[in-house]
PDB file of N, CA and C in Angstrom:
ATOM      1  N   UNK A   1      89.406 105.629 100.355  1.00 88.00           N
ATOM      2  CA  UNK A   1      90.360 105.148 101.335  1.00 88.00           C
ATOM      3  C   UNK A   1      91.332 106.257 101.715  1.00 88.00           C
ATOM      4  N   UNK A   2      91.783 107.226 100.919  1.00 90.00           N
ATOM      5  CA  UNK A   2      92.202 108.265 101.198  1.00 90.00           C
ATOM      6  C   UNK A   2      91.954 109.075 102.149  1.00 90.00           C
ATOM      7  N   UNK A   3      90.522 109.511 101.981  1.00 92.00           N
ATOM      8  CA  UNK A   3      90.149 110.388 102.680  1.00 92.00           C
ATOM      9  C   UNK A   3      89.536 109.656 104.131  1.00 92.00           C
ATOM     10  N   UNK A   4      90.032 108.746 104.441  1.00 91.00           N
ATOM     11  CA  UNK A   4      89.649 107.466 105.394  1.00 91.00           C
ATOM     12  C   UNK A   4      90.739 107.548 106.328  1.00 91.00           C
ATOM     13  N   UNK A   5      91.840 107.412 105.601  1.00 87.00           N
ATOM     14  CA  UNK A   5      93.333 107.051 106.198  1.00 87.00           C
ATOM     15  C   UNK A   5      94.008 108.542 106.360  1.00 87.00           C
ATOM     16  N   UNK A   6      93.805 109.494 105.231  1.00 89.00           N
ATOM     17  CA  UNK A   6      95.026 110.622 105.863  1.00 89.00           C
ATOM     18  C   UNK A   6      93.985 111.747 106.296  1.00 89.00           C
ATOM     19  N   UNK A   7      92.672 112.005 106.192  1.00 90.00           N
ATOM     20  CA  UNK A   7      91.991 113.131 107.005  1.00 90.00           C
ATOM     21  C   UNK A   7      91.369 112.897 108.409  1.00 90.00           C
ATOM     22  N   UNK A   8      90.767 111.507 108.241  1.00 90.00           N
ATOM     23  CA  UNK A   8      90.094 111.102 108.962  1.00 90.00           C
ATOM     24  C   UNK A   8      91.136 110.733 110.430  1.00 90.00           C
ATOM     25  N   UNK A   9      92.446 110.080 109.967  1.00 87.00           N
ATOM     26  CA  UNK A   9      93.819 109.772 110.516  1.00 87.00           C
ATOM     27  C   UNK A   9      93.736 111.140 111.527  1.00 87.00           C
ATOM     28  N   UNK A  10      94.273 111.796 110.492  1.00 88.00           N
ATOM     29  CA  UNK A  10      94.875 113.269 110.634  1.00 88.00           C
ATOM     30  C   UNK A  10      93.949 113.589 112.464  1.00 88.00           C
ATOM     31  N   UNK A  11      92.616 113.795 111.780  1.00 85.00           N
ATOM     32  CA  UNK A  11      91.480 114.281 113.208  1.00 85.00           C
ATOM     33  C   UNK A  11      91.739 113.917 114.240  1.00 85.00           C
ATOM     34  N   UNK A  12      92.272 112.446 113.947  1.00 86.00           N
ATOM     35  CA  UNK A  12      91.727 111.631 115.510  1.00 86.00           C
ATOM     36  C   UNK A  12      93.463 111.593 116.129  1.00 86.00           C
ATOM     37  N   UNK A  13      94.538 112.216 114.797  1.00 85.00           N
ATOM     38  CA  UNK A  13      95.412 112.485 115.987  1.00 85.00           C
ATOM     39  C   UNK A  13      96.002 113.639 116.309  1.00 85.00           C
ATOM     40  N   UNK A  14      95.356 114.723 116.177  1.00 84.00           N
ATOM     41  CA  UNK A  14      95.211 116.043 116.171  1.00 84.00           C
ATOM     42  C   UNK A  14      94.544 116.321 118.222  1.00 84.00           C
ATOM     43  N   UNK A  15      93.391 115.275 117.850  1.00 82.00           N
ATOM     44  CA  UNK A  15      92.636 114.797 119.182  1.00 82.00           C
ATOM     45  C   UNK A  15      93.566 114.529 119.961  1.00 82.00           C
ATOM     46  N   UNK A  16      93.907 113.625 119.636  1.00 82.00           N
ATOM     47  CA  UNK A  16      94.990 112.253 120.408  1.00 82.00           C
ATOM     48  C   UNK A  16      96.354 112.860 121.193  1.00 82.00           C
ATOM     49  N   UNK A  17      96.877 113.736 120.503  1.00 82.00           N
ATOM     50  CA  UNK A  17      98.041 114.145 120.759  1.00 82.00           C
ATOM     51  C   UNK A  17      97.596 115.564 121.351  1.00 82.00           C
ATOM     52  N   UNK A  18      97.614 116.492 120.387  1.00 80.00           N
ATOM     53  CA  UNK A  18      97.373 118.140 120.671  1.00 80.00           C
ATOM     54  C   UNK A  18      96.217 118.698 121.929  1.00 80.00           C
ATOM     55  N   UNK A  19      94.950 117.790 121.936  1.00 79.00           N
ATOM     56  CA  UNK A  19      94.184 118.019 122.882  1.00 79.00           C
ATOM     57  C   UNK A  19      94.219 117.292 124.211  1.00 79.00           C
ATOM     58  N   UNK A  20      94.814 116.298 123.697  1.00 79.00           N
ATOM     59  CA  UNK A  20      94.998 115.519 125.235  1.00 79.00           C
ATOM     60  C   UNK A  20      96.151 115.775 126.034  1.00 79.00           C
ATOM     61  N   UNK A  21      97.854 116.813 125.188  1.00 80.00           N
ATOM     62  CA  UNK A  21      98.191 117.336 125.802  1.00 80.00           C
ATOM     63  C   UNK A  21      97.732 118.679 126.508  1.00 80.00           C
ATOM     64  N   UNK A  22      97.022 119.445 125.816  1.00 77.00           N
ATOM     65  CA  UNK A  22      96.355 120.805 126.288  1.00 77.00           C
ATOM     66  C   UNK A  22      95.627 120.632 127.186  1.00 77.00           C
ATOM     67  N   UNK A  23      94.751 119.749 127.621  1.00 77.00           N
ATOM     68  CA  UNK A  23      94.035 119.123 128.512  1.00 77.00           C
ATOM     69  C   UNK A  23      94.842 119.046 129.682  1.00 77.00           C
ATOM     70  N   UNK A  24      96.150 118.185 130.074  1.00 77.00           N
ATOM     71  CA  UNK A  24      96.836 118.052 130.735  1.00 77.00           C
ATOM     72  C   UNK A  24      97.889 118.883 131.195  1.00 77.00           C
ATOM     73  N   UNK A  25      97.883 119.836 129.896  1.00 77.00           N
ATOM     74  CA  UNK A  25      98.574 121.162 130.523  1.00 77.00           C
ATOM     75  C   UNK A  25      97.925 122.033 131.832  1.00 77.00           C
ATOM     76  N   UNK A  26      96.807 121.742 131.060  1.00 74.00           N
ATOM     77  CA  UNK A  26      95.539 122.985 131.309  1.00 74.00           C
ATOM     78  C   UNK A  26      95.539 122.318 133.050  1.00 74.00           C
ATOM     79  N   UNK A  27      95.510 121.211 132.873  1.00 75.00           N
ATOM     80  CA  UNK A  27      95.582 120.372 134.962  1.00 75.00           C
ATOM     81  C   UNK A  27      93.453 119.983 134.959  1.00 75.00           C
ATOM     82  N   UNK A  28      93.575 119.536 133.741  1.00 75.00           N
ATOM     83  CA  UNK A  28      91.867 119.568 133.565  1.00 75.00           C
ATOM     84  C   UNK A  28      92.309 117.375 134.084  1.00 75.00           C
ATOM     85  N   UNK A  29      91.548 117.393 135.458  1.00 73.00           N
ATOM     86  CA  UNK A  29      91.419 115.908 135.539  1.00 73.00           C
ATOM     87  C   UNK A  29      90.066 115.193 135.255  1.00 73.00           C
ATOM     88  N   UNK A  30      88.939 116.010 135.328  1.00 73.00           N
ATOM     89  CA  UNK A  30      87.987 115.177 134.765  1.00 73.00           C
ATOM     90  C   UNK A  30      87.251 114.995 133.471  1.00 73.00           C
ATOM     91  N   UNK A  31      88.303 115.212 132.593  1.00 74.00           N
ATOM     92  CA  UNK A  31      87.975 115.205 130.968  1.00 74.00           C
ATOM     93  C   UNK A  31      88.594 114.014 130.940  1.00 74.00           C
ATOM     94  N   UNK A  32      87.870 113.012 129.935  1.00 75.00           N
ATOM     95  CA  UNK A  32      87.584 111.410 130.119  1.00 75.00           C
ATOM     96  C   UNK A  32      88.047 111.672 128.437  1.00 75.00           C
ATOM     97  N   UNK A  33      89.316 111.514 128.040  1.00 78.00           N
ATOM     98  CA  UNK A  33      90.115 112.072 126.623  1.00 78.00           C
ATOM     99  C   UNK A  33      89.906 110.516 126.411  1.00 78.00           C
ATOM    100  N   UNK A  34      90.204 109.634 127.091  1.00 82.00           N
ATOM    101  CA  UNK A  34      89.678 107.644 126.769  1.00 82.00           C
ATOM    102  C   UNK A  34      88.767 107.662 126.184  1.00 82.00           C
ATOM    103  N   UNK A  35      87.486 108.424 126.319  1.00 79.00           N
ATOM    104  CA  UNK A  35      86.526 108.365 125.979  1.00 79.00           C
ATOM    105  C   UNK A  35      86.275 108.733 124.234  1.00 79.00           C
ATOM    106  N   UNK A  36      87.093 109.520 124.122  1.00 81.00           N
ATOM    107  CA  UNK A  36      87.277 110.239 122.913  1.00 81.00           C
ATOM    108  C   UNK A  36      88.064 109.202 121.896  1.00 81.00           C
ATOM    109  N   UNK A  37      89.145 108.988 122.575  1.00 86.00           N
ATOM    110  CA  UNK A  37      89.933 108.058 121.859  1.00 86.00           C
ATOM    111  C   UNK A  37      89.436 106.641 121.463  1.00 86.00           C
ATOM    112  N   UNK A  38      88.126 105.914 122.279  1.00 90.00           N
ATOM    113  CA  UNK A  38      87.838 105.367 122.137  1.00 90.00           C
ATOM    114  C   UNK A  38      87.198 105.496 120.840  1.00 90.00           C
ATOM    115  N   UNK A  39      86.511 106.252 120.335  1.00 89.00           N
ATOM    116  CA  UNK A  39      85.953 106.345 119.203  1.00 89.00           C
ATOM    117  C   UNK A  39      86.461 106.158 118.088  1.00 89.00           C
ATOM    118  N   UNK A  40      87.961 107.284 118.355  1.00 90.00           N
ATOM    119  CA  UNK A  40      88.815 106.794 117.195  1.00 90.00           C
ATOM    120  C   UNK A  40      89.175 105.600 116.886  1.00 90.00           C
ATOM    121  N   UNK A  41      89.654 104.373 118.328  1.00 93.00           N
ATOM    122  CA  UNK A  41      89.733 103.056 118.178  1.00 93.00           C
ATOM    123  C   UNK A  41      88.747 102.260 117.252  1.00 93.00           C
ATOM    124  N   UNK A  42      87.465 102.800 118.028  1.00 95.00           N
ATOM    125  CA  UNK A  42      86.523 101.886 116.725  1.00 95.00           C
ATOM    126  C   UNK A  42      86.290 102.107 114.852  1.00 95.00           C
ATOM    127  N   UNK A  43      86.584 103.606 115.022  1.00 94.00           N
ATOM    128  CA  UNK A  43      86.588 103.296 113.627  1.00 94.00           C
ATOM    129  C   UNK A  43      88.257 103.106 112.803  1.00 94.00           C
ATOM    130  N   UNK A  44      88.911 103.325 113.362  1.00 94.00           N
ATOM    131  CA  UNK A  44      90.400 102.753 113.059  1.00 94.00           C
ATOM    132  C   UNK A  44      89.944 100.888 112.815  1.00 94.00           C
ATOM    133  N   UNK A  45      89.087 100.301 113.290  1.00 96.00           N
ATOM    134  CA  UNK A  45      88.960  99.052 113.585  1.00 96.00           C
ATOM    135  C   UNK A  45      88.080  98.323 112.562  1.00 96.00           C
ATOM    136  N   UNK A  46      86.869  99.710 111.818  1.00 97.00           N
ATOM    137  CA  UNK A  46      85.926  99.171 111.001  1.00 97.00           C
ATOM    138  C   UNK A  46      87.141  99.545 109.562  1.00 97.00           C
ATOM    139  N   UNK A  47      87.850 101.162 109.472  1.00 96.00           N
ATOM    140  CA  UNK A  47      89.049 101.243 108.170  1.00 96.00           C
ATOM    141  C   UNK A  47      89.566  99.706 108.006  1.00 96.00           C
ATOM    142  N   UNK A  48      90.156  99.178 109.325  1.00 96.00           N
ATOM    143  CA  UNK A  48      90.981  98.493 108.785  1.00 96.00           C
ATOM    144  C   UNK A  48      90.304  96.953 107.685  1.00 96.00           C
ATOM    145  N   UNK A  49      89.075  97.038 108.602  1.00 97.00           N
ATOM    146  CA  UNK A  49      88.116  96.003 108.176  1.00 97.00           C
ATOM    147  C   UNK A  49      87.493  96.605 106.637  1.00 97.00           C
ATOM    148  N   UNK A  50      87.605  97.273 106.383  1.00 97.00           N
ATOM    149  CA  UNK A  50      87.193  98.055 104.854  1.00 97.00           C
ATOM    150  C   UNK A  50      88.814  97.606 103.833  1.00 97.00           C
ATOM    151  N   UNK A  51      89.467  97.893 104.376  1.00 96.00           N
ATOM    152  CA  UNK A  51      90.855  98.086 103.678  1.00 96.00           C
ATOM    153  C   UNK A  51      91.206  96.150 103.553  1.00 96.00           C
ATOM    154  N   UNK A  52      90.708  95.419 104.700  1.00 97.00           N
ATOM    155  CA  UNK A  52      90.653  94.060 104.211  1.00 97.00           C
ATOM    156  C   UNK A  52      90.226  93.445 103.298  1.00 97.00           C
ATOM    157  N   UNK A  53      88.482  94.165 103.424  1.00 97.00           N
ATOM    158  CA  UNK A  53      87.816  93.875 102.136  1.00 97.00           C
ATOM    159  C   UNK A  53      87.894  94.147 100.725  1.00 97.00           C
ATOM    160  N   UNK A  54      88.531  95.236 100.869  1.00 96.00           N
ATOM    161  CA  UNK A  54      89.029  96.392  99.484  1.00 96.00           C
ATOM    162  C   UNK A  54      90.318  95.116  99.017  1.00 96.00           C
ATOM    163  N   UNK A  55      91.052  94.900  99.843  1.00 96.00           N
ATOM    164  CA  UNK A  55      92.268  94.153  99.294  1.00 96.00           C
ATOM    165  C   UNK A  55      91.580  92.468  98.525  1.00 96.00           C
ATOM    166  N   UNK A  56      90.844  91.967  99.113  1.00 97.00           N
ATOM    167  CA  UNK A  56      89.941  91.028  98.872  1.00 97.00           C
ATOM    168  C   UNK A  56      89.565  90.882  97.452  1.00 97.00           C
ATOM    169  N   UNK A  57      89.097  92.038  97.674  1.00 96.00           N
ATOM    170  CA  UNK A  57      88.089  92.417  95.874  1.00 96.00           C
ATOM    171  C   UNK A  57      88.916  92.520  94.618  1.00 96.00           C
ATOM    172  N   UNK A  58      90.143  93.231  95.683  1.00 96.00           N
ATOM    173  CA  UNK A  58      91.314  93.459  93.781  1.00 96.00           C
ATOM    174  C   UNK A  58      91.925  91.909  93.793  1.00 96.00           C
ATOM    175  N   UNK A  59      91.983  91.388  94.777  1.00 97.00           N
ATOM    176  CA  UNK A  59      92.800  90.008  94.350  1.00 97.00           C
ATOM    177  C   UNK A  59      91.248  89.156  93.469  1.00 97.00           C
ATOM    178  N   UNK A  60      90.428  89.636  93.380  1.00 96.00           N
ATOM    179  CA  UNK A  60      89.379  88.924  92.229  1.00 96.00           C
ATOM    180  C   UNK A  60      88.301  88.395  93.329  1.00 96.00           C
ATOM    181  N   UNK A  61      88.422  88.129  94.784  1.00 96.00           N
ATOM    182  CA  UNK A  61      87.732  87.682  95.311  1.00 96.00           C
ATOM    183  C   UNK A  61      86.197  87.937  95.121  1.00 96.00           C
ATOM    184  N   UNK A  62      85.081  86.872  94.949  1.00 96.00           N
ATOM    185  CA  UNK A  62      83.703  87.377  95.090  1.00 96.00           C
ATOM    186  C   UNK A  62      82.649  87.339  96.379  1.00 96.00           C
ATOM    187  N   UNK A  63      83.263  86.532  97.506  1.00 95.00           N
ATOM    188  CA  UNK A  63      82.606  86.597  98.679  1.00 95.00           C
ATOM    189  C   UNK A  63      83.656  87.101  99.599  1.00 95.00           C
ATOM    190  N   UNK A  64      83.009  87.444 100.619  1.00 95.00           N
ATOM    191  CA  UNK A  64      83.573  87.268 102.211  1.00 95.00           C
ATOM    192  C   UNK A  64      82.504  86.619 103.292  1.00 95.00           C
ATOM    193  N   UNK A  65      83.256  85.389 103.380  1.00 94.00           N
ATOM    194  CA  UNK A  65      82.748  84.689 104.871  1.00 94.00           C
ATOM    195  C   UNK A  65      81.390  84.301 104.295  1.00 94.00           C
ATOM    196  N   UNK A  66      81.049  84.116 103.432  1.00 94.00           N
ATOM    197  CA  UNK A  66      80.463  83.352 102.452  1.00 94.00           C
ATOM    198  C   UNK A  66      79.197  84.463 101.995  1.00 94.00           C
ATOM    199  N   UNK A  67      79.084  85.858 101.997  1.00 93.00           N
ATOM    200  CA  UNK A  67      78.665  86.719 101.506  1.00 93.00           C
ATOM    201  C   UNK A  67      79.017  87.413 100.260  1.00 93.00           C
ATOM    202  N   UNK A  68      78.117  87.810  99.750  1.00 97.00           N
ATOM    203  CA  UNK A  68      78.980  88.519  98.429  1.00 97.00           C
ATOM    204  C   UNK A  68      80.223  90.039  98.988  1.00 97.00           C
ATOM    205  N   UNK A  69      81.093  90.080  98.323  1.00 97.00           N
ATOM    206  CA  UNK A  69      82.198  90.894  98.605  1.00 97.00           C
ATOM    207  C   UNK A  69      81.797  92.179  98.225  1.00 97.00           C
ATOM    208  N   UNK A  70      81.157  92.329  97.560  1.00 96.00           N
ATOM    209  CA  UNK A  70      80.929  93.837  97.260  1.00 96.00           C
ATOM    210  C   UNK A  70      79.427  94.609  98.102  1.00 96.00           C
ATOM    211  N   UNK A  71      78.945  93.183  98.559  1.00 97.00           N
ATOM    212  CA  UNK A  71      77.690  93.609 100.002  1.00 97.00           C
ATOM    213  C   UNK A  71      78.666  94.229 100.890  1.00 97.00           C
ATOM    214  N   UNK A  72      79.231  93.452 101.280  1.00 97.00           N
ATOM    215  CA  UNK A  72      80.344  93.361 102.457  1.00 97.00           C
ATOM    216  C   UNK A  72      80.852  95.210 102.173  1.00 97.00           C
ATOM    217  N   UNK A  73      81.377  95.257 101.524  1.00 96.00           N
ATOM    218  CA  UNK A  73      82.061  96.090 101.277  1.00 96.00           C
ATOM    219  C   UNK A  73      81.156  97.410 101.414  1.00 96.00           C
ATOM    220  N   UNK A  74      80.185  97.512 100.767  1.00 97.00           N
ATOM    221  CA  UNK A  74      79.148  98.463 100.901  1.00 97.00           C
ATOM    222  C   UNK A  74      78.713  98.713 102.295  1.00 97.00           C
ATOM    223  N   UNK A  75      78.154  97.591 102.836  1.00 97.00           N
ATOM    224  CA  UNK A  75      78.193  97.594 104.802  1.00 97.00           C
ATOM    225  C   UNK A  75      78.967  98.267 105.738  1.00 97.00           C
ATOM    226  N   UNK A  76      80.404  97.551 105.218  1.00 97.00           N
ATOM    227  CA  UNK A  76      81.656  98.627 106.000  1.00 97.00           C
ATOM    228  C   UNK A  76      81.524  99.810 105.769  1.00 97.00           C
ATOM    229  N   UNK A  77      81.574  99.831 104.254  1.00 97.00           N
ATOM    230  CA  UNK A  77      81.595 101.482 104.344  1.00 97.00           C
ATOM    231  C   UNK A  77      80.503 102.647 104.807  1.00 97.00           C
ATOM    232  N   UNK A  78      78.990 101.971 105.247  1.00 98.00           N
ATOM    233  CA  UNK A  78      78.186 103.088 105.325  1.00 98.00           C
ATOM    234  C   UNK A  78      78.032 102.787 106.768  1.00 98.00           C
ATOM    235  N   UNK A  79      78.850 101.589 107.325  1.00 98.00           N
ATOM    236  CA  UNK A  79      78.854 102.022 109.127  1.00 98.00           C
ATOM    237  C   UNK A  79      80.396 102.374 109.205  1.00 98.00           C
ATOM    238  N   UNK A  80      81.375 102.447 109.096  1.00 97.00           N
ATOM    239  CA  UNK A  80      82.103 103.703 109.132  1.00 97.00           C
ATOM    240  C   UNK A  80      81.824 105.525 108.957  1.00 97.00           C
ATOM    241  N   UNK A  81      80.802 105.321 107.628  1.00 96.00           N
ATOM    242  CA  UNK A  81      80.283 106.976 108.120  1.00 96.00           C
ATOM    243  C   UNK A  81      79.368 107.120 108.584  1.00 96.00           C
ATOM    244  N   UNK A  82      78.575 106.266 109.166  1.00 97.00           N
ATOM    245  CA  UNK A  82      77.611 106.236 110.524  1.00 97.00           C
ATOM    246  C   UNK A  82      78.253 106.180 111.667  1.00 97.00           C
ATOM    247  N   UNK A  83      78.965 105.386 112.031  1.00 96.00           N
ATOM    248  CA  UNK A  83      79.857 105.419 112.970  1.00 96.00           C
ATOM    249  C   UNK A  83      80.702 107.264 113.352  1.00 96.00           C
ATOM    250  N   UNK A  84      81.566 107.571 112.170  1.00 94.00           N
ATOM    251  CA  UNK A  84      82.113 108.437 112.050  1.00 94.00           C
ATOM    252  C   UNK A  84      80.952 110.000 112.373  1.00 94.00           C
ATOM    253  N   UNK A  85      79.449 109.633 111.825  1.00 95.00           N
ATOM    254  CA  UNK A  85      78.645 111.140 111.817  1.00 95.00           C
ATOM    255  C   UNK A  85      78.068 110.794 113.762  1.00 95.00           C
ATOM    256  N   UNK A  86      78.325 109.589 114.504  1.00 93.00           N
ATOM    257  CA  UNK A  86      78.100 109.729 115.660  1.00 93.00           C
ATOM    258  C   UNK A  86      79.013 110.316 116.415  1.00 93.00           C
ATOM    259  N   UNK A  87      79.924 110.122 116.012  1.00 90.00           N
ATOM    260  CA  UNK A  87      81.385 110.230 116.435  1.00 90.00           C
ATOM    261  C   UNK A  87      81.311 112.049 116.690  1.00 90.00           C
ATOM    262  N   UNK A  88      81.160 112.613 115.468  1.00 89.00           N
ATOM    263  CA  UNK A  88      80.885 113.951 115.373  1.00 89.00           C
ATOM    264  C   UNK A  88      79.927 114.777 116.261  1.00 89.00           C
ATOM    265  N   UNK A  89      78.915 114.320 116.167  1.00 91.00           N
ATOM    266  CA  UNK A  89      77.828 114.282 116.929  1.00 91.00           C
ATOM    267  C   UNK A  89      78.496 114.222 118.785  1.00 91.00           C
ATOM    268  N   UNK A  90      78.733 113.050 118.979  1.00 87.00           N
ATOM    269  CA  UNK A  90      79.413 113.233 120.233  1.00 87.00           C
ATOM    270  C   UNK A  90      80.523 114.173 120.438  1.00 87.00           C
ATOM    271  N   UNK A  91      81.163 114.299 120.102  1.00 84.00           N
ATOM    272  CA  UNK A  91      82.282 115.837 119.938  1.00 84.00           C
ATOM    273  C   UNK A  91      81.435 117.112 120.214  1.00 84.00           C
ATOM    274  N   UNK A  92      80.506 117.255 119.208  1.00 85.00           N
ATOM    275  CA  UNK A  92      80.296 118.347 119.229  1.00 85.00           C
ATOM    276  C   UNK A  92      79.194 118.702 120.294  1.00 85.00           C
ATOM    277  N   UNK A  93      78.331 118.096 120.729  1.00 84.00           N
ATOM    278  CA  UNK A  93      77.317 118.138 121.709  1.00 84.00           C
ATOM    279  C   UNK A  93      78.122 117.571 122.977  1.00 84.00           C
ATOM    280  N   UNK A  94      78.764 117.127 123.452  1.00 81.00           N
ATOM    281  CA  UNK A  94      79.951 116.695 124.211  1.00 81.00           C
ATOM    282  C   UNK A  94      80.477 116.969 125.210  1.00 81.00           C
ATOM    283  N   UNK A  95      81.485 116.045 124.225  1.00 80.00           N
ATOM    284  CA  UNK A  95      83.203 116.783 124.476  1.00 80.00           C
ATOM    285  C   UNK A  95      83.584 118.186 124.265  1.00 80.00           C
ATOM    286  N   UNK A  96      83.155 118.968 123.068  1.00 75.00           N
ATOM    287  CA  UNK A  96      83.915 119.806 122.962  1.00 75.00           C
ATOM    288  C   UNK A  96      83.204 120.786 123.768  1.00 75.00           C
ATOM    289  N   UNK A  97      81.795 120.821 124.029  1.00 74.00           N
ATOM    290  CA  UNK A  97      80.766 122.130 124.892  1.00 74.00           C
ATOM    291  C   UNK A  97      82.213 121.857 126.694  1.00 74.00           C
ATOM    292  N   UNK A  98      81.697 120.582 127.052  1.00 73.00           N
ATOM    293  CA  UNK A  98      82.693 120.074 128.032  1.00 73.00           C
ATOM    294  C   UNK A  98      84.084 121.003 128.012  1.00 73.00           C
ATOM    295  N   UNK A  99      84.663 120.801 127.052  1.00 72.00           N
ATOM    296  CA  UNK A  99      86.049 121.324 126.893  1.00 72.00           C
ATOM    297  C   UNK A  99      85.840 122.997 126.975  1.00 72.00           C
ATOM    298  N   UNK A 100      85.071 123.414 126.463  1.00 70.00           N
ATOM    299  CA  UNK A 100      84.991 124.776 126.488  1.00 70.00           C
ATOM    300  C   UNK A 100      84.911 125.781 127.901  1.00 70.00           C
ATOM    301  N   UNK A 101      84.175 124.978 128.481  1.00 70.00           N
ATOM    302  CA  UNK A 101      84.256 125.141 129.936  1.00 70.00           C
ATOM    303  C   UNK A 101      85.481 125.999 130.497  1.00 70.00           C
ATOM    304  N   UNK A 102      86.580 125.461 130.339  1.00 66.00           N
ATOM    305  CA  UNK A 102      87.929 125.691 130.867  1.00 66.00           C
ATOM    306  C   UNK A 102      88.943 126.456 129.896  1.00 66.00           C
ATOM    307  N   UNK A 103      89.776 126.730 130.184  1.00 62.00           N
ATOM    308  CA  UNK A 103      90.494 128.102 129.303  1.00 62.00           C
ATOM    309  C   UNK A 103      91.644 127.213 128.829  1.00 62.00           C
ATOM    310  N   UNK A 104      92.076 126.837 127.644  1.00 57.00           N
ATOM    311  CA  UNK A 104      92.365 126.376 126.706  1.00 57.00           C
ATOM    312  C   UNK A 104      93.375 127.642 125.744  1.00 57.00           C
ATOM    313  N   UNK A 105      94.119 128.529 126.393  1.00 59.00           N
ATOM    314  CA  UNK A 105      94.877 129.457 125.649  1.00 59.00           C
ATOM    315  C   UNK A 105      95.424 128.913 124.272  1.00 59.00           C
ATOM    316  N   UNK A 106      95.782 127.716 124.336  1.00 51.00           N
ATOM    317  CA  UNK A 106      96.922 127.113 123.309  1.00 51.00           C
ATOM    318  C   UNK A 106      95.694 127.115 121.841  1.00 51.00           C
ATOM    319  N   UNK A 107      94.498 127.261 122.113  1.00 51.00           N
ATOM    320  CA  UNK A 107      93.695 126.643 120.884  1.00 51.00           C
ATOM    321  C   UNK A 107      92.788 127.902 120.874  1.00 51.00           C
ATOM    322  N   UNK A 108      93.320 129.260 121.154  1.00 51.00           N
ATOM    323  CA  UNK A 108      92.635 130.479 120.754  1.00 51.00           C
ATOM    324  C   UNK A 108      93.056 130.770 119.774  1.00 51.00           C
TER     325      UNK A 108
END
């Protein structure tokens, strides 16, 4: 959960903030930064759904939604880093070839 919440955090607002201002410095209008952010939305959306289940399990719970809790739990977590290695994947074949395009001084 750590490395969920403060690295994974960290990336998507490194993205969020630092590139989507540089972007807008830069006067770049057809970089689709929504697009990007969207990603982060979804897995911000499956964490939080992990961090539900995680809380679940220490209060003793043995199901969720009438499944076993520790299925559950296993699920979230290996489509969060499926989710997360697409995520990458799109960045890097992408967005970022995309971004490179244009002169970006601030991130030399």
């Amino acid at each position: 959960m750590k490395f969920i919440e403060e690295e994974i955090g960290e990336h998507a607002r490194v993205e969020e903030e630092d590139l989507d201002q540089a972007i807008e410095e830069a006067g770049i209008t057809e970089f689709d930064i929504e697009a990007l952010n969207f990603g982060h939305r979804t897995l911000d959306e499956i964490a939080d759904h992990i961090k539900y289940v995680v809380s679940l399990y220490k209060e003793g719970k043995k199901d969720y939604m009438g499944k076993d809790i520790k299925a559950e739990l296993i699920k979230s977590v290996k489509l969060f880093f499926s989710t997360l290695k697409d995520h990458f994947i799109e960045e890097e074949h992408f967005f970022f070839p995309d971004i490179l395009k244009y002169d970006l001084e601030r991130f030399e």
